């Protein structure tokens, strides 16, 4: 899950490569590098840490050349050292790579037998050395690349540049996305269309196993058998506001603040003007023909699925199975007739989710997806894609994508409930009217920020934290714990409130903050009983509830955060806000890197 870019340009490419890498930094920021062909020779500049270090280096050591490739790294094989930083280069070949070459040890051993040694710990250097090896045996660059990729197992998006070949770049993909951008007398490649947006909006996505030989005037794509294939270019709409923080200190803060707007846009895209129905794209889905739903996703998207399980089961009477995509894909679950599969992914490129989707597609299931990137692999491989209209999400910690995912999933569950005769047309209309009121209520709830900031300043002193919730609040508690740990590095766990007494209650002492999520719904009294058990053992409770819940249960709690009243089915979407604010302001207090937390990347395209 690195980002790669390549340009055969008319002008000097180093500044444009760096600009494109900036747009790919969400994929990894352990190190970055570029290589160009200049006066027939390959040359590179590399720096560890964030892209800004590479930019600084280029000020002192500029790199000339009108053909170049670049890379921003999320380390898999080998520590984030300069030696392991891409591009990897041999005498005649420079390579950048996103993915994992699973058989690199065998390939290394084969190369060693031929007397070829490695300088780095990476799997990518093996690719460069293999291509060089074939060139040394007399292969053309294109043949060398084809022979190289034929030996690779695992996932890759690769871009190659060659000494003495200023008008040649070769790209190949399997398991990792890669787009070709079409310019005027120029050609580009990138891990996604966002990277290429300043240069072009005409893009061709390579398909599995494709290899593309590019010059400034020709593009030849072949499939794994070497047969020329035609891939159709598309015109892409890319969010112009992508790298603008709009006056916020962090992208995460901007993205939290955008939620009333983007949730509103998502609702407007699906709910009929008179709130009588939910319009799905294309032919939609016939929920009367489905008797089970399988969902698999990762991270925050997994928690969106877990929330949807409650909605689909309670509202529509539709049994739902939810699993981590990384478990699902290797569990080989039996799939019965009448099962539809639904995958949720902000990026639409998460490797485990894509693999789970492909497993289900191989069983001839109908494949549905909810994604923020309509051109993504997951969207393209689905029978029906439901977009979320969150706009580009840059902060590594997902916020607005989560609440928009929840919005679409709730609408889908209501659609299913109506289609399956579980709710009347009148109830559907009432529910949809409540959904349409959500952006305004969410906006009103933004006023809790100052209060949450002051709580966070105290929370930042803690080493651990617990989150509790029941029913619809359980997945939101899980999401709250994930948000807190990923950006503030405070150890946080979430439990279903009723589970606490079966073990985790042993963790409670005066130092343990416990966030209790409890709107005054049917389960409120049960959760409050669990909260009392925490307080009886000295735990410091932060109660997140509505006015009625606060009036009845806030005695003795350390802090109470009060949210506006809302239809209980909508509480997961609204209650995501305080846990986002808690994590954000705790991280800001601690001074961590909010938008690019350590060890993480936005899009996880390796397993
Ligand atoms: O792009 P996806 O929604 O498929 O990504 C899934 C997870 O990697 C993602 O939600 C991750 O957990 C976020 N960092 C959470 O904030």
Coordinates of C-alpha atoms in Angstrom, one line a residue, residues 26-426:
X26 CA -2.4 8.8 2.2
X27 CA -1.1 5.4 1.0
X28 CA 2.0 5.6 3.1
X29 CA 4.6 8.0 4.3
X30 CA 7.6 6.0 5.7
X31 CA 9.9 7.3 2.9
X32 CA 9.7 8.6 -0.7
X33 CA 11.8 8.8 -3.8
X34 CA 11.9 9.6 -7.5
X35 CA 14.1 8.4 -10.4
X36 CA 14.5 10.0 -13.9
X37 CA 16.2 9.3 -17.1
X38 CA 18.5 12.2 -18.0
X39 CA 21.0 12.3 -20.8
X40 CA 20.4 8.5 -21.1
X41 CA 21.3 7.8 -17.5
X42 CA 19.1 6.8 -14.6
X43 CA 19.4 8.9 -11.5
X44 CA 17.4 9.0 -8.3
X45 CA 16.8 11.0 -5.1
X46 CA 15.3 9.4 -2.0
X47 CA 14.6 10.4 1.6
X48 CA 13.2 8.7 4.6
X49 CA 10.2 10.1 6.5
X50 CA 7.5 12.2 4.9
X51 CA 7.5 13.6 1.4
X52 CA 8.6 17.0 2.6
X53 CA 12.0 15.5 3.3
X54 CA 12.3 14.5 -0.4
X55 CA 11.1 18.0 -1.4
X56 CA 13.9 19.5 0.8
X57 CA 16.5 17.2 -0.7
X58 CA 15.5 18.2 -4.2
X59 CA 16.1 21.8 -3.4
X60 CA 19.7 21.1 -2.7
X61 CA 20.1 18.2 -5.2
X62 CA 17.7 18.8 -8.1
X63 CA 17.0 16.0 -10.5
X64 CA 16.7 16.7 -14.2
X65 CA 14.8 14.7 -16.8
X66 CA 11.6 14.6 -18.7
X67 CA 10.8 10.9 -17.8
X68 CA 10.5 9.8 -14.3
X69 CA 8.9 7.5 -11.7
X70 CA 8.1 8.1 -8.0
X71 CA 7.1 6.3 -4.9
X72 CA 5.8 7.0 -1.4
X73 CA 6.3 4.0 0.9
X74 CA 4.4 2.1 3.6
X75 CA 7.1 -0.4 4.6
X76 CA 6.4 -4.1 4.3
X77 CA 9.7 -5.8 3.5
X78 CA 12.5 -4.1 5.4
X79 CA 12.6 -1.2 7.7
X80 CA 12.0 2.4 6.4
X81 CA 15.6 3.1 5.8
X82 CA 17.2 4.9 2.9
X83 CA 18.5 1.7 1.4
X84 CA 15.1 0.2 1.3
X85 CA 13.5 3.4 -0.2
X86 CA 12.1 3.1 -3.7
X87 CA 12.9 3.5 -6.6
X88 CA 15.1 0.5 -6.6
X89 CA 17.7 0.6 -9.3
X90 CA 20.1 -1.7 -11.1
X91 CA 22.5 -0.7 -13.9
X92 CA 19.8 -0.3 -16.5
X93 CA 16.4 -0.5 -14.7
X94 CA 14.6 1.5 -12.1
X95 CA 11.4 0.2 -10.5
X96 CA 8.7 1.4 -8.1
X97 CA 6.2 -1.1 -6.6
X98 CA 3.0 -1.2 -4.6
X99 CA 2.1 -4.6 -3.2
X100 CA 3.9 -7.7 -1.9
X101 CA 5.9 -10.3 -3.9
X102 CA 5.1 -13.4 -1.9
X103 CA 7.7 -15.6 -3.6
X104 CA 10.6 -13.1 -3.4
X105 CA 12.7 -15.5 -1.2
X106 CA 12.7 -18.2 -3.9
X107 CA 13.4 -15.6 -6.6
X108 CA 16.3 -14.2 -4.4
X109 CA 17.7 -17.7 -4.1
X110 CA 17.5 -18.2 -7.9
X111 CA 19.2 -14.9 -8.5
X112 CA 21.9 -15.7 -5.9
X113 CA 22.6 -18.9 -7.8
X114 CA 23.2 -16.8 -10.9
X115 CA 25.7 -14.7 -8.9
X116 CA 23.3 -11.7 -8.5
X117 CA 23.2 -10.2 -5.0
X118 CA 20.8 -7.9 -3.3
X119 CA 21.6 -4.6 -1.5
X120 CA 18.3 -4.1 0.2
X121 CA 15.8 -6.1 2.3
X122 CA 12.9 -5.4 -0.1
X123 CA 10.9 -7.6 -2.4
X124 CA 11.0 -4.9 -5.0
X125 CA 14.7 -5.0 -5.6
X126 CA 14.2 -8.6 -6.6
X127 CA 11.9 -7.4 -9.4
X128 CA 14.5 -4.9 -10.6
X129 CA 17.3 -7.5 -10.5
X130 CA 15.1 -10.0 -12.4
X131 CA 14.3 -7.5 -15.2
X132 CA 18.0 -6.6 -15.4
X133 CA 18.9 -10.2 -15.6
X134 CA 16.7 -10.8 -18.6
X135 CA 18.0 -7.6 -20.3
X136 CA 21.5 -8.9 -19.7
X137 CA 20.4 -12.1 -21.5
X138 CA 19.4 -10.0 -24.5
X139 CA 15.7 -9.4 -23.9
X140 CA 14.1 -6.1 -24.9
X141 CA 12.8 -4.0 -21.9
X142 CA 9.2 -5.1 -22.7
X143 CA 10.1 -8.8 -22.9
X144 CA 12.2 -8.5 -19.8
X145 CA 9.3 -7.0 -17.9
X146 CA 6.9 -9.6 -19.2
X147 CA 9.2 -12.5 -18.3
X148 CA 9.7 -10.9 -14.8
X149 CA 6.1 -10.4 -14.0
X150 CA 5.3 -14.0 -15.2
X151 CA 7.5 -15.2 -12.3
X152 CA 5.9 -13.0 -9.6
X153 CA 3.4 -14.3 -7.1
X154 CA 1.5 -11.9 -4.9
X155 CA 0.3 -8.5 -5.6
X156 CA 1.9 -5.7 -7.6
X157 CA 1.5 -2.4 -9.3
X158 CA 4.9 -1.7 -11.0
X159 CA 6.4 1.0 -13.0
X160 CA 9.7 0.5 -14.8
X161 CA 12.1 3.1 -16.3
X162 CA 15.2 2.2 -18.4
X163 CA 18.6 3.7 -19.0
X164 CA 19.0 5.0 -22.6
X165 CA 15.2 4.9 -23.1
X166 CA 13.8 8.4 -22.4
X167 CA 10.6 7.6 -24.3
X168 CA 9.7 4.3 -22.6
X169 CA 7.9 3.4 -19.4
X170 CA 6.4 0.0 -18.6
X171 CA 3.7 -0.7 -16.1
X172 CA 2.1 -3.9 -14.9
X173 CA -0.5 -4.7 -12.3
X174 CA -2.0 -7.7 -10.5
X175 CA -3.9 -7.3 -7.2
X176 CA -2.9 -3.6 -6.8
X177 CA -4.6 -0.8 -8.7
X178 CA -2.9 1.1 -11.5
X179 CA -4.3 3.8 -13.8
X180 CA -2.8 5.3 -17.0
X181 CA -3.4 9.0 -17.6
X182 CA -3.7 10.4 -21.1
X183 CA -2.1 13.8 -21.7
X184 CA -1.3 16.0 -24.7
X185 CA 1.9 14.5 -25.9
X186 CA 2.5 13.1 -22.4
X187 CA 1.5 9.9 -20.6
X188 CA 1.2 9.2 -16.9
X189 CA 0.7 6.3 -14.6
X190 CA -0.5 6.4 -11.0
X191 CA -1.9 4.3 -8.2
X192 CA -5.2 6.2 -8.6
X193 CA -6.8 8.9 -10.6
X194 CA -6.4 11.4 -7.7
X195 CA -2.6 11.4 -8.2
X196 CA -3.1 12.2 -11.9
X197 CA -5.8 14.8 -11.4
X198 CA -3.7 18.0 -11.9
X199 CA -2.4 16.5 -15.2
X200 CA -5.4 14.8 -16.7
X201 CA -9.0 13.6 -16.1
X202 CA -8.8 10.9 -18.9
X203 CA -7.8 7.7 -17.3
X204 CA -7.6 4.0 -18.3
X205 CA -7.6 1.5 -15.5
X206 CA -5.4 -1.6 -16.1
X207 CA -7.0 -4.9 -15.4
X208 CA -5.7 -7.9 -13.5
X209 CA -2.5 -9.2 -15.2
X210 CA -2.2 -6.3 -17.7
X211 CA 1.1 -5.1 -18.8
X212 CA 1.3 -1.6 -20.5
X213 CA 4.2 -0.4 -22.7
X214 CA 4.0 3.3 -22.9
X215 CA 5.7 6.0 -25.0
X216 CA 4.6 9.6 -25.4
X217 CA 2.6 8.7 -28.5
X218 CA 1.6 5.0 -28.0
X219 CA 0.1 2.8 -25.4
X220 CA 0.2 -1.0 -25.9
X221 CA -1.6 -3.1 -23.3
X222 CA -1.3 -6.9 -23.2
X223 CA -3.0 -9.5 -21.0
X224 CA -1.0 -12.2 -19.1
X225 CA -0.8 -14.3 -22.3
X226 CA 0.8 -11.4 -24.1
X227 CA -2.3 -10.8 -26.3
X228 CA -2.9 -7.1 -27.1
X229 CA -6.1 -5.9 -25.3
X230 CA -8.2 -2.8 -25.5
X231 CA -9.0 -1.0 -22.2
X232 CA -11.4 1.9 -22.5
X233 CA -10.4 5.3 -21.2
X234 CA -12.9 7.1 -18.8
X235 CA -13.3 10.7 -17.8
X236 CA -12.9 11.0 -14.1
X237 CA -14.5 13.6 -11.8
X238 CA -11.9 14.4 -9.1
X239 CA -12.7 16.5 -6.0
X240 CA -10.9 19.8 -6.6
X241 CA -10.9 20.6 -2.9
X242 CA -8.9 17.5 -2.2
X243 CA -5.8 19.0 -0.6
X244 CA -7.3 22.1 1.0
X245 CA -7.8 22.1 4.8
X246 CA -10.4 25.0 4.4
X247 CA -9.0 26.8 7.4
X248 CA -8.9 23.8 9.7
X249 CA -5.8 22.7 11.5
X250 CA -6.1 19.2 10.3
X251 CA -8.0 17.3 7.5
X252 CA -9.7 15.3 10.2
X253 CA -11.1 18.4 11.8
X254 CA -12.4 19.6 8.4
X255 CA -13.8 16.2 7.6
X256 CA -15.7 16.0 11.0
X257 CA -17.1 19.5 10.3
X258 CA -18.2 18.5 6.8
X259 CA -20.5 15.7 8.1
X260 CA -23.8 17.6 8.1
X261 CA -23.2 18.6 4.5
X262 CA -22.0 15.3 3.1
X263 CA -24.6 13.3 5.0
X264 CA -27.2 15.6 3.5
X265 CA -25.8 15.1 0.0
X266 CA -25.9 11.3 0.5
X267 CA -29.5 11.4 1.7
X268 CA -30.5 13.7 -1.2
X269 CA -29.0 11.2 -3.6
X270 CA -31.1 8.3 -2.3
X271 CA -34.3 9.6 -0.8
X272 CA -37.2 10.6 -3.1
X273 CA -38.3 14.2 -2.9
X274 CA -41.6 13.3 -1.1
X275 CA -39.7 11.0 1.3
X276 CA -41.9 8.1 0.1
X277 CA -39.1 5.8 -1.2
X278 CA -35.4 5.1 -1.5
X279 CA -34.0 5.2 -5.0
X280 CA -31.2 2.9 -5.7
X281 CA -28.9 3.1 -8.7
X282 CA -29.5 1.0 -11.8
X283 CA -32.0 -1.8 -11.2
X284 CA -31.5 -1.7 -7.5
X285 CA -31.9 -4.9 -5.5
X286 CA -34.9 -7.2 -5.0
X287 CA -34.9 -7.9 -1.2
X288 CA -37.8 -10.3 -1.5
X289 CA -35.4 -12.7 -3.3
X290 CA -32.7 -12.6 -0.6
X291 CA -32.9 -14.6 2.6
X292 CA -29.4 -13.8 4.0
X293 CA -26.8 -11.1 3.8
X294 CA -23.1 -11.7 4.1
X295 CA -21.0 -8.6 4.9
X296 CA -17.2 -8.4 5.2
X297 CA -15.0 -5.3 5.5
X298 CA -12.1 -3.9 7.5
X299 CA -11.5 -1.4 10.3
X300 CA -14.1 1.4 10.5
X301 CA -16.0 0.0 7.5
X302 CA -16.3 -3.3 9.5
X303 CA -18.0 -1.4 12.3
X304 CA -20.4 0.2 9.8
X305 CA -21.3 -3.4 8.7
X306 CA -21.7 -4.4 12.3
X307 CA -24.1 -1.5 12.9
X308 CA -26.0 -2.5 9.7
X309 CA -26.4 -6.0 11.0
X310 CA -28.6 -4.6 13.8
X311 CA -30.6 -2.5 11.3
X312 CA -31.1 -5.3 8.8
X313 CA -32.1 -7.9 11.4
X314 CA -34.3 -5.6 13.5
X315 CA -36.0 -3.5 10.8
X316 CA -36.1 -6.0 7.9
X317 CA -35.9 -9.4 9.6
X318 CA -33.0 -10.3 7.3
X319 CA -30.3 -12.5 8.9
X320 CA -26.9 -11.0 8.5
X321 CA -23.4 -12.4 8.9
X322 CA -20.6 -10.0 9.4
X323 CA -16.9 -10.8 9.4
X324 CA -13.5 -9.1 9.1
X325 CA -12.6 -9.4 5.5
X326 CA -9.2 -10.7 6.4
X327 CA -10.8 -13.7 8.3
X328 CA -13.7 -14.2 5.8
X329 CA -11.4 -14.7 2.8
X330 CA -9.5 -17.6 4.3
X331 CA -12.5 -19.1 6.3
X332 CA -14.0 -20.5 3.0
X333 CA -17.5 -20.0 4.4
X334 CA -20.2 -22.1 2.8
X335 CA -22.6 -19.7 0.9
X336 CA -26.2 -20.8 0.7
X337 CA -28.6 -19.9 -2.2
X338 CA -30.4 -16.6 -1.8
X339 CA -27.5 -15.0 -0.1
X340 CA -26.3 -11.6 -1.2
X341 CA -22.9 -10.2 -0.3
X342 CA -22.3 -6.6 0.7
X343 CA -18.9 -5.0 1.1
X344 CA -18.2 -1.6 2.6
X345 CA -15.0 0.3 1.8
X346 CA -14.2 4.0 1.8
X347 CA -11.3 3.5 -0.6
X348 CA -12.8 0.6 -2.6
X349 CA -9.2 -0.8 -2.8
X350 CA -8.7 -2.6 0.6
X351 CA -7.0 -5.8 -0.4
X352 CA -8.7 -8.1 2.1
X353 CA -12.2 -6.7 1.3
X354 CA -11.5 -7.1 -2.4
X355 CA -10.4 -10.7 -1.9
X356 CA -13.6 -11.4 0.2
X357 CA -15.7 -9.9 -2.6
X358 CA -13.9 -12.1 -5.2
X359 CA -14.5 -15.1 -3.1
X360 CA -18.3 -14.4 -3.1
X361 CA -18.3 -13.5 -6.8
X362 CA -16.7 -16.9 -7.4
X363 CA -19.8 -18.4 -5.7
X364 CA -22.1 -16.6 -8.1
X365 CA -23.6 -14.4 -5.4
X366 CA -25.0 -10.9 -6.1
X367 CA -22.3 -8.5 -5.1
X368 CA -23.2 -5.1 -3.5
X369 CA -20.8 -2.5 -2.3
X370 CA -20.9 0.8 -0.5
X371 CA -17.9 2.9 -1.4
X372 CA -16.6 6.4 -1.6
X373 CA -14.7 5.9 -4.8
X374 CA -17.0 4.9 -7.7
X375 CA -14.0 4.1 -10.0
X376 CA -12.4 1.8 -7.4
X377 CA -11.7 -1.9 -7.9
X378 CA -14.5 -2.9 -5.4
X379 CA -17.0 -0.7 -7.2
X380 CA -16.0 -2.0 -10.6
X381 CA -16.3 -5.6 -9.5
X382 CA -19.7 -5.2 -7.9
X383 CA -23.1 -5.9 -9.5
X384 CA -24.5 -2.8 -7.7
X385 CA -22.4 0.0 -6.1
X386 CA -24.0 2.4 -3.7
X387 CA -21.9 5.6 -3.6
X388 CA -21.6 7.6 -0.3
X389 CA -20.9 11.1 -1.5
X390 CA -18.5 11.9 1.4
X391 CA -16.0 13.6 -1.0
X392 CA -12.3 12.9 -0.7
X393 CA -11.3 11.8 2.8
X394 CA -7.7 12.6 3.5
X395 CA -7.3 12.1 7.2
X396 CA -6.2 8.5 7.9
X397 CA -8.8 8.2 10.6
X398 CA -12.1 7.7 8.9
X399 CA -14.9 10.1 10.0
X400 CA -17.2 11.4 7.4
X401 CA -16.9 8.3 5.3
X402 CA -18.1 6.3 8.3
X403 CA -21.2 8.4 9.0
X404 CA -22.1 8.4 5.2
X405 CA -21.6 4.7 5.1
X406 CA -24.0 4.3 8.0
X407 CA -26.5 6.6 6.3
X408 CA -26.5 4.5 3.1
X409 CA -26.7 1.2 5.1
X410 CA -29.7 2.5 7.1
X411 CA -31.5 3.5 3.9
X412 CA -30.7 0.1 2.5
X413 CA -32.1 -1.6 5.6
X414 CA -35.3 0.5 5.4
X415 CA -35.6 -0.4 1.7
X416 CA -35.3 -4.1 2.7
X417 CA -37.8 -3.7 5.5
X418 CA -40.4 -2.2 3.3
X419 CA -39.8 -4.6 0.4
X420 CA -40.1 -7.6 2.8
X421 CA -43.4 -6.2 4.3
X422 CA -41.9 -5.5 7.7
X423 CA -42.8 -1.8 7.7
X424 CA -45.7 -0.1 6.0
X425 CA -45.4 2.7 3.4
X426 CA -46.4 5.1 6.1

